[in-house]
Short mmCIF file of C-alpha atoms and ligand atoms in Angstrom, two decimals:
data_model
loop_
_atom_site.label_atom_id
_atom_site.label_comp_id
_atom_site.label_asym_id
_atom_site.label_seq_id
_atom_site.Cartn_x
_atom_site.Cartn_y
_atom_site.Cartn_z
CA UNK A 1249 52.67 29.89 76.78
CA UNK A 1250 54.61 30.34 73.53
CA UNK A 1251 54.36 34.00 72.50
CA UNK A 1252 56.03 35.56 69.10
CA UNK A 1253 58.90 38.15 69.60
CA UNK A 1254 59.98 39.30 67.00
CA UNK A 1255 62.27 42.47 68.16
CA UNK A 1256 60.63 45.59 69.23
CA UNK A 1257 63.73 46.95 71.58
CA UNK A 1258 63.67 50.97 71.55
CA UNK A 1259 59.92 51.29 70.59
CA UNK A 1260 57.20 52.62 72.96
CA UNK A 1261 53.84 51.28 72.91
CA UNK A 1262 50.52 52.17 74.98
CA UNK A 1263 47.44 50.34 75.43
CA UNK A 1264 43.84 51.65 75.87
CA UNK A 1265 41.68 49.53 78.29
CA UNK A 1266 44.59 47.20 79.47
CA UNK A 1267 43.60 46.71 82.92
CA UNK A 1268 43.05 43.30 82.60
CA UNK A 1269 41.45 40.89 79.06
CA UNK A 1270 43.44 41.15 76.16
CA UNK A 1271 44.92 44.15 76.63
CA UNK A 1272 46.81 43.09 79.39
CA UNK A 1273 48.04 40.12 77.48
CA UNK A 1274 49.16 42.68 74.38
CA UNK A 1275 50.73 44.75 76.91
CA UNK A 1276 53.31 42.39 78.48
CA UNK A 1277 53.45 40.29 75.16
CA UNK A 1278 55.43 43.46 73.45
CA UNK A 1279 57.51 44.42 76.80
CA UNK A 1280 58.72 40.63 76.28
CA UNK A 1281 59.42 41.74 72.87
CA UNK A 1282 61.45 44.56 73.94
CA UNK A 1283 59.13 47.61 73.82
CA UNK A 1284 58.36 49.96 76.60
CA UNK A 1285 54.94 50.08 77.63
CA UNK A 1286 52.18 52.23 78.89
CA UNK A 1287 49.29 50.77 80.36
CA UNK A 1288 45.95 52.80 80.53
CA UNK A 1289 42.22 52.14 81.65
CA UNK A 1290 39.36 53.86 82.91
CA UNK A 1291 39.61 51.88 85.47
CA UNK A 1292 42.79 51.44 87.54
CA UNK A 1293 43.54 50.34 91.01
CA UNK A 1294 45.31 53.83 92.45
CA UNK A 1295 42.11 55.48 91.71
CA UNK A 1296 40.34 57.10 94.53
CA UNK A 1297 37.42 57.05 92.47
CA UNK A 1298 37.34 54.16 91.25
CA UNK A 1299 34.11 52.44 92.55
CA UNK A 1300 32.54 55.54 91.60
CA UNK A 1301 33.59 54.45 88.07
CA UNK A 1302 32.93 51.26 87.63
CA UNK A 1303 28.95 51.89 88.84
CA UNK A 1304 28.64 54.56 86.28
CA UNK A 1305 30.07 52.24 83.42
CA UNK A 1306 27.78 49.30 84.31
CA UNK A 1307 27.69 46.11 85.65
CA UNK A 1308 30.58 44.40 84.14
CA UNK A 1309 32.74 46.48 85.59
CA UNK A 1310 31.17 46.65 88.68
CA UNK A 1311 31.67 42.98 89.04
CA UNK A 1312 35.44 43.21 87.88
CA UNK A 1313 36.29 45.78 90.19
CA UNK A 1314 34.45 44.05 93.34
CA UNK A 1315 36.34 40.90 92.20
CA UNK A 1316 39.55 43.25 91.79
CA UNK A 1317 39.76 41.75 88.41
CA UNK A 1318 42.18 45.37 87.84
CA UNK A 1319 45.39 44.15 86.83
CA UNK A 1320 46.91 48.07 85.94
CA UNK A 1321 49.57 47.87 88.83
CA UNK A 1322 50.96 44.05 88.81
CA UNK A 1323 51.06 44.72 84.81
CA UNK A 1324 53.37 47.58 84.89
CA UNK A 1325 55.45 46.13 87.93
CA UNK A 1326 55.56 42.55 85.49
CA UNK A 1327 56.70 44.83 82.73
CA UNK A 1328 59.19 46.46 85.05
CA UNK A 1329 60.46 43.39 85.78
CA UNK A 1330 61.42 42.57 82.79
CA UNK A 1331 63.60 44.95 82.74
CA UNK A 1332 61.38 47.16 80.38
CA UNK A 1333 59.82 51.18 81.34
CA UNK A 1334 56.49 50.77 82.19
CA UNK A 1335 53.64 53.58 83.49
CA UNK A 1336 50.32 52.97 84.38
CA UNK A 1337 47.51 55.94 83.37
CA UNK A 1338 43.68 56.63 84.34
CA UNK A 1339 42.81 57.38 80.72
CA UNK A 1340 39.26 57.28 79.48
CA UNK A 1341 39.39 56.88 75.89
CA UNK A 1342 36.06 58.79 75.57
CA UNK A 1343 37.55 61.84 77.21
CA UNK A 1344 39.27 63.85 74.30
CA UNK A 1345 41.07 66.71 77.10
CA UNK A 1346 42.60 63.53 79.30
CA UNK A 1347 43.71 61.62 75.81
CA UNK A 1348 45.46 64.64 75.30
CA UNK A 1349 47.50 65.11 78.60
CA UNK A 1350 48.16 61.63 78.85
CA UNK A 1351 49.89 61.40 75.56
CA UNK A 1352 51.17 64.78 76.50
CA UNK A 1353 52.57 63.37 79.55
CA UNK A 1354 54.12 59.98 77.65
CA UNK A 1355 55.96 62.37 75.64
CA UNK A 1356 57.59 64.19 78.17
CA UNK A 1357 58.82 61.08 80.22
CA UNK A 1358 59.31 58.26 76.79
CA UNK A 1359 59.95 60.89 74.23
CA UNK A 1360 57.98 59.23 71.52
CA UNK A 1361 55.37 57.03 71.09
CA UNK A 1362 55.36 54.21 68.56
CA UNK A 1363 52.75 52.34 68.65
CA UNK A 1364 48.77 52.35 69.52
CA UNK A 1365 46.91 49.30 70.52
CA UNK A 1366 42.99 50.76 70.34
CA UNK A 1367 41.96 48.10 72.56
CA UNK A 1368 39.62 49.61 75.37
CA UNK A 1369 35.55 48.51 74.53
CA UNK A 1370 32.32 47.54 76.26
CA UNK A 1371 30.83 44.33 75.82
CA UNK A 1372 28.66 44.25 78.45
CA UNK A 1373 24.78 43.12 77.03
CA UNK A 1374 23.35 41.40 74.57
CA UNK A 1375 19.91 42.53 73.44
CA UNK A 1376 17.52 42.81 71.05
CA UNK A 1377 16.87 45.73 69.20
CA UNK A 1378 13.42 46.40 70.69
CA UNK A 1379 15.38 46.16 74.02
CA UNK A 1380 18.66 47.81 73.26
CA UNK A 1381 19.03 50.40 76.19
CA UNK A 1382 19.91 53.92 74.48
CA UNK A 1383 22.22 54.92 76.90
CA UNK A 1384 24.27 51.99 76.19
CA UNK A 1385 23.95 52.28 72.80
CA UNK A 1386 25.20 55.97 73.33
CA UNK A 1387 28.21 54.68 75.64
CA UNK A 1388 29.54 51.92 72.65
CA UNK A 1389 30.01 54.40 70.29
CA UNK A 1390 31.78 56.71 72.42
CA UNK A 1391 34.13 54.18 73.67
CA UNK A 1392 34.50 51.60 70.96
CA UNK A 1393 34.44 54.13 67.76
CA UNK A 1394 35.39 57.49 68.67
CA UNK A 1395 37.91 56.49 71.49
CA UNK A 1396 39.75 54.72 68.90
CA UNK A 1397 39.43 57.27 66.80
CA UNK A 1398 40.43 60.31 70.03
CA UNK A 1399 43.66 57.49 70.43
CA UNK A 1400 44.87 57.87 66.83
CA UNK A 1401 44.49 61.47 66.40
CA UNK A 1402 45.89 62.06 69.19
CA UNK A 1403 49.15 60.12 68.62
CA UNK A 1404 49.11 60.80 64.76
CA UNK A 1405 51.21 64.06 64.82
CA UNK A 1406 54.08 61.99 66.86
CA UNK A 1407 54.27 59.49 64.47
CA UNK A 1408 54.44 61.32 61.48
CA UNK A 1409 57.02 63.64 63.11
CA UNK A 1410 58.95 60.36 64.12
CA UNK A 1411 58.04 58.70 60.16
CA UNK A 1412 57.39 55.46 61.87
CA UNK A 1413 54.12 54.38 63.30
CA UNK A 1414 52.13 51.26 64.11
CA UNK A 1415 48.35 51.46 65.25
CA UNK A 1416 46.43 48.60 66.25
CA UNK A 1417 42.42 48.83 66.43
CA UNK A 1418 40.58 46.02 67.90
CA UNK A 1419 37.75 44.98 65.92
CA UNK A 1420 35.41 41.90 66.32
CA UNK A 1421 33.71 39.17 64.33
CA UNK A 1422 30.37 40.83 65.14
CA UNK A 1423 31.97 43.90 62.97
CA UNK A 1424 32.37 42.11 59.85
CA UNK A 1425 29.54 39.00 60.34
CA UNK A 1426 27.08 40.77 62.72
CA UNK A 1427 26.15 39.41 65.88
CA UNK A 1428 22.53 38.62 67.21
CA UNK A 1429 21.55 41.14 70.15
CA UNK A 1430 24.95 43.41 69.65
CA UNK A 1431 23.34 45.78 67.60
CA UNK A 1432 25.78 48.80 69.31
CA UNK A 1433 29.31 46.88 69.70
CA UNK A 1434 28.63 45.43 65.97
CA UNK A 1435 28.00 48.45 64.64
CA UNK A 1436 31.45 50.01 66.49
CA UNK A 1437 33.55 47.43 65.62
CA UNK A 1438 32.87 47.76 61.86
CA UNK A 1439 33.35 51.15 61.91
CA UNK A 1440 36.58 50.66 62.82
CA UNK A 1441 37.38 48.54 60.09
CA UNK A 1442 36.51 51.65 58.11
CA UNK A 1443 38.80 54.08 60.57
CA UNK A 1444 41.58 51.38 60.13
CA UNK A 1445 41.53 51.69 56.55
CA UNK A 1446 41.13 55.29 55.51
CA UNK A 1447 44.35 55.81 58.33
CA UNK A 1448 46.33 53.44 56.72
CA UNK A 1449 45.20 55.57 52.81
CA UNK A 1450 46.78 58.33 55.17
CA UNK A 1451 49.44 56.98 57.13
CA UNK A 1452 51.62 55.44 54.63
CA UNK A 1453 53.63 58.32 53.26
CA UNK A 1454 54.65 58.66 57.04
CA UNK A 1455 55.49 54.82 57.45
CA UNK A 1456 52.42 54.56 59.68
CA UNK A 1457 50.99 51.29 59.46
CA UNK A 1458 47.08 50.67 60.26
CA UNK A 1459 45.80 47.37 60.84
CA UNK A 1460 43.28 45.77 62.68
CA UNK A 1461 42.33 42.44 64.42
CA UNK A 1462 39.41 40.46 64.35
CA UNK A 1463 38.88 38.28 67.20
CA UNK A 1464 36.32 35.76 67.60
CA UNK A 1465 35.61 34.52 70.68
CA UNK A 1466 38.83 34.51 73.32
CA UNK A 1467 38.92 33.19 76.46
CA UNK A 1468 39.16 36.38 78.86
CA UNK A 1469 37.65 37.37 82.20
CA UNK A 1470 34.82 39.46 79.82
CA UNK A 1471 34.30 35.78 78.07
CA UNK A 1472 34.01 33.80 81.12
CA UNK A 1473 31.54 36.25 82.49
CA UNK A 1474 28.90 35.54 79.64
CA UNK A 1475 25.84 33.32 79.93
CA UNK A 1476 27.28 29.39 79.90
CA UNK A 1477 25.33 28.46 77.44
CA UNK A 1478 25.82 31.57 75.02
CA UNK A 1479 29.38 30.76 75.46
CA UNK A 1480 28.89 26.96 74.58
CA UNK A 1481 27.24 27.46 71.18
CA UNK A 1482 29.60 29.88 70.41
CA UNK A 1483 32.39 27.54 71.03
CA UNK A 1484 30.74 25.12 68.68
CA UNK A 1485 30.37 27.37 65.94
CA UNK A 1486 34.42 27.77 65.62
CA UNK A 1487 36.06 25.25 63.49
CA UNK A 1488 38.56 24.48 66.68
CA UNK A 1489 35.49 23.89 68.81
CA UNK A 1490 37.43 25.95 71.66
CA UNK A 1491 37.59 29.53 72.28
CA UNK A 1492 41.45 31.62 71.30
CA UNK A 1493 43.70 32.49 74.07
CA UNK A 1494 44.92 36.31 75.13
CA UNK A 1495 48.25 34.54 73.47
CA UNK A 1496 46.60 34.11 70.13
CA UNK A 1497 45.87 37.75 69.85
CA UNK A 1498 49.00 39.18 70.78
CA UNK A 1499 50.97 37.32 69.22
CA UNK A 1500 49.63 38.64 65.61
CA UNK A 1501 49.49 42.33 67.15
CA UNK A 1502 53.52 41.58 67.94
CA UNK A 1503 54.11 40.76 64.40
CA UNK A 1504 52.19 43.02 62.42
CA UNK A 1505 53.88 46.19 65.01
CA UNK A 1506 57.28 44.46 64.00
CA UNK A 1507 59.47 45.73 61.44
CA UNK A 1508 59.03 42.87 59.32
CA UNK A 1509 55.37 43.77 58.56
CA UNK A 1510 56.12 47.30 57.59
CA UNK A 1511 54.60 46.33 53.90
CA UNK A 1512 51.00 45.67 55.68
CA UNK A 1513 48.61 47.85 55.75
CA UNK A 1514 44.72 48.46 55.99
CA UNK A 1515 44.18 44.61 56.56
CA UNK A 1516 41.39 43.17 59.18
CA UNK A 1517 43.39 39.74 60.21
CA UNK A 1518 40.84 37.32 61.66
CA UNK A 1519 41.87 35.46 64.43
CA UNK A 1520 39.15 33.65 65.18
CA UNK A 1521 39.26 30.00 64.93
CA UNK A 1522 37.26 29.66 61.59
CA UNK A 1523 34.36 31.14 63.56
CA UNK A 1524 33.80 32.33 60.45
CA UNK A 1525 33.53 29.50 58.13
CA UNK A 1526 30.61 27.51 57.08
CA UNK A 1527 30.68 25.02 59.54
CA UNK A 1528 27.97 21.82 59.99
N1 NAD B 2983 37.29 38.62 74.31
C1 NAD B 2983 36.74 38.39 73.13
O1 NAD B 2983 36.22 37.31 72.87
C2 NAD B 2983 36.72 39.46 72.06
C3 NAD B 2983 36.16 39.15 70.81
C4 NAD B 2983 36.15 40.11 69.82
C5 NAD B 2983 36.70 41.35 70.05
N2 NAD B 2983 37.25 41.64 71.26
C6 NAD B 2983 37.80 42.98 71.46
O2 NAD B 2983 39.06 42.92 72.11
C7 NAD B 2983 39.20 44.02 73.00
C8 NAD B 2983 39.47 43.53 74.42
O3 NAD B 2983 38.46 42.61 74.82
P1 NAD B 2983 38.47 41.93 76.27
O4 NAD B 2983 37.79 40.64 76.15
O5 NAD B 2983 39.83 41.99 76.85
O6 NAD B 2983 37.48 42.95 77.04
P2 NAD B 2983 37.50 43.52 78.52
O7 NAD B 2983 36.14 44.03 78.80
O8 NAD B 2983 38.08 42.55 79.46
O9 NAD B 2983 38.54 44.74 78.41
C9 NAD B 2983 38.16 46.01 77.97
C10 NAD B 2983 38.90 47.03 78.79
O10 NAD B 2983 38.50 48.33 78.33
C11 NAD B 2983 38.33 49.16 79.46
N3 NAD B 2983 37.44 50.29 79.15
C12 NAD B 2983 36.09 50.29 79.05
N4 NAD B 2983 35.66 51.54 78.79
C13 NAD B 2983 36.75 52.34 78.72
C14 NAD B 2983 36.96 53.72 78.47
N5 NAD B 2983 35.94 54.58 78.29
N6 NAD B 2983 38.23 54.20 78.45
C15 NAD B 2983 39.29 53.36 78.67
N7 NAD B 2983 39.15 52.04 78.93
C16 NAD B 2983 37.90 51.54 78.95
C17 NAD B 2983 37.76 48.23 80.54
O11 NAD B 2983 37.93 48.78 81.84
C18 NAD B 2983 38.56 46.97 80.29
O12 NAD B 2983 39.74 46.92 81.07
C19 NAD B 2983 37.92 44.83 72.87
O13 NAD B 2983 38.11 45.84 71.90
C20 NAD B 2983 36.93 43.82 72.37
O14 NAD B 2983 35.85 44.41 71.68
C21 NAD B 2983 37.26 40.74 72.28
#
């Protein structure tokens, strides 16, 4: 794998939701580039509770939890190994009081934190509208939306103390096209295109840049756990005719946290494999 590094030595980053998917990926991708990095989830392996949970956040996570598909330890012992500080943190982004002691806690141990990857979401179902189960629609606002939004508000008087600030929010191709039966994580994911762009109105006398990524369909444990043939016309509608790699999507979070993207700000950067484009 060929990831970008451009320098990020000194700098501490932490990561909602990287137990395992992309976050995971983002998470080692800047400890190669020199950061230090915290790794949180809702779900992590030195919970006692947590079988509890993964049944109340619903099946997907039951699955990847039975399947131990909980990377939060061997991440932070990779990261270690590069020679990089690394922590591991229950946080549940939805959860404004344990936001706060976490990042409470980071600062005692790191002194700073420099950058925020909003990357923890649910993208468990696909339904139609008739069908779309409140409750979940409920639980993808909390996490998706306002647990990106607990993240940066949380973090915000650090950086601006500090003058220097990156944060990344994770948005999605169903944010900005739609996305048949994802009535709930389409919704979240452009609203935080519009949270990623009223922070970065606010951020920039501070140096705090605000950007966000749009993926379109990337090959994680979440994507391999769809229906086959979901996933198959999906693949066909990107202009690659194959799904992105974790790699694809860290690699732009890497550069736009760099230095040498401190001019770029409020953007949505598709990486999606022309998913978008008029293809026939
Ligand atoms: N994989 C894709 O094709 C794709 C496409 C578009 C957008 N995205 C976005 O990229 C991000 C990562 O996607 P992924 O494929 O790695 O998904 P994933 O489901 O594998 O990872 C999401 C992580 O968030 C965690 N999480 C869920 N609820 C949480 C909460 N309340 N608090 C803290 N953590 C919580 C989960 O435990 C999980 O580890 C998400 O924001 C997703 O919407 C992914």
């Amino acid at each position: 794998m060929i990831f970008v590094s451009l320098p990020l030595e000194g700098k501490v980053a932490l990561i909602t939701g990287a137990s395992r998917g992309l976050g995971r990926i983002d998470a080692l991708t800047l400890a190669r580039a020199g950061a230090d990095v915290i790794v949180t989830d809702i779900l992590i392996e030195e919970d006692e509770h947590l079988q509890e949970t993964s049944e109340r956040l619903g099946p997907m996570a039951q699955v990847m939890t039975q399947t131990k598909q909980v990377y939060t330890k061997s991440t932070t012992e990779q990261i270690k190994a590069l020679g990089r500080r690394s922590s591991a943190y229950r946080m549940d982004v939805t959860n404004r009081d344990e936001v706060q002691s976490v990042f409470n806690e980071v600062i005692k141990e790191y002194g700073r934190i420099d950058i925020l990857v909003n990357n923890a979401a649910t993208l468990d179902h696909t339904v139609k509208i008739e069908h779309q189960n409140d409750d979940f629609w409920d639980r993808d606002l909390k996490v998706n939306l306002t647990g990106a939004y607990n993240c940066s508000k949380a973090v915000w008087p650090y950086m601006k103390d500090q003058k220097w600030g990156r944060i990344i929010n994770m948005a999605s191709v169903a944010g900005t096209m739609g996305g048949y039966g994802q009535a709930s994580y389409s919704t979240t994911k452009a609203g935080v295109l519009g949270l990623t762009k009223t922070l970065a109105l606010e951020g920039a006398k501070y140096n705090i840049t605000v950007n966000a990524i749009i993926p379109g369909i990337i090959n994680t444990e979440a994507f391999q756990m769809s229906n086959p043939d979901l996933r198959d016309r999906m693949i066909a509608r990107t202009a690659f005719k194959r799904p992105g790699e974790p790699e694809d999507i860290a690699n732009a979070i890497s550069f736009l946290v760099s230095d040498q993207a401190k001019y770029i700000t409020g953007v949505g950067l598709p990486v999606a494999g022309g998913i978008d484009l008029f293809t026939f």
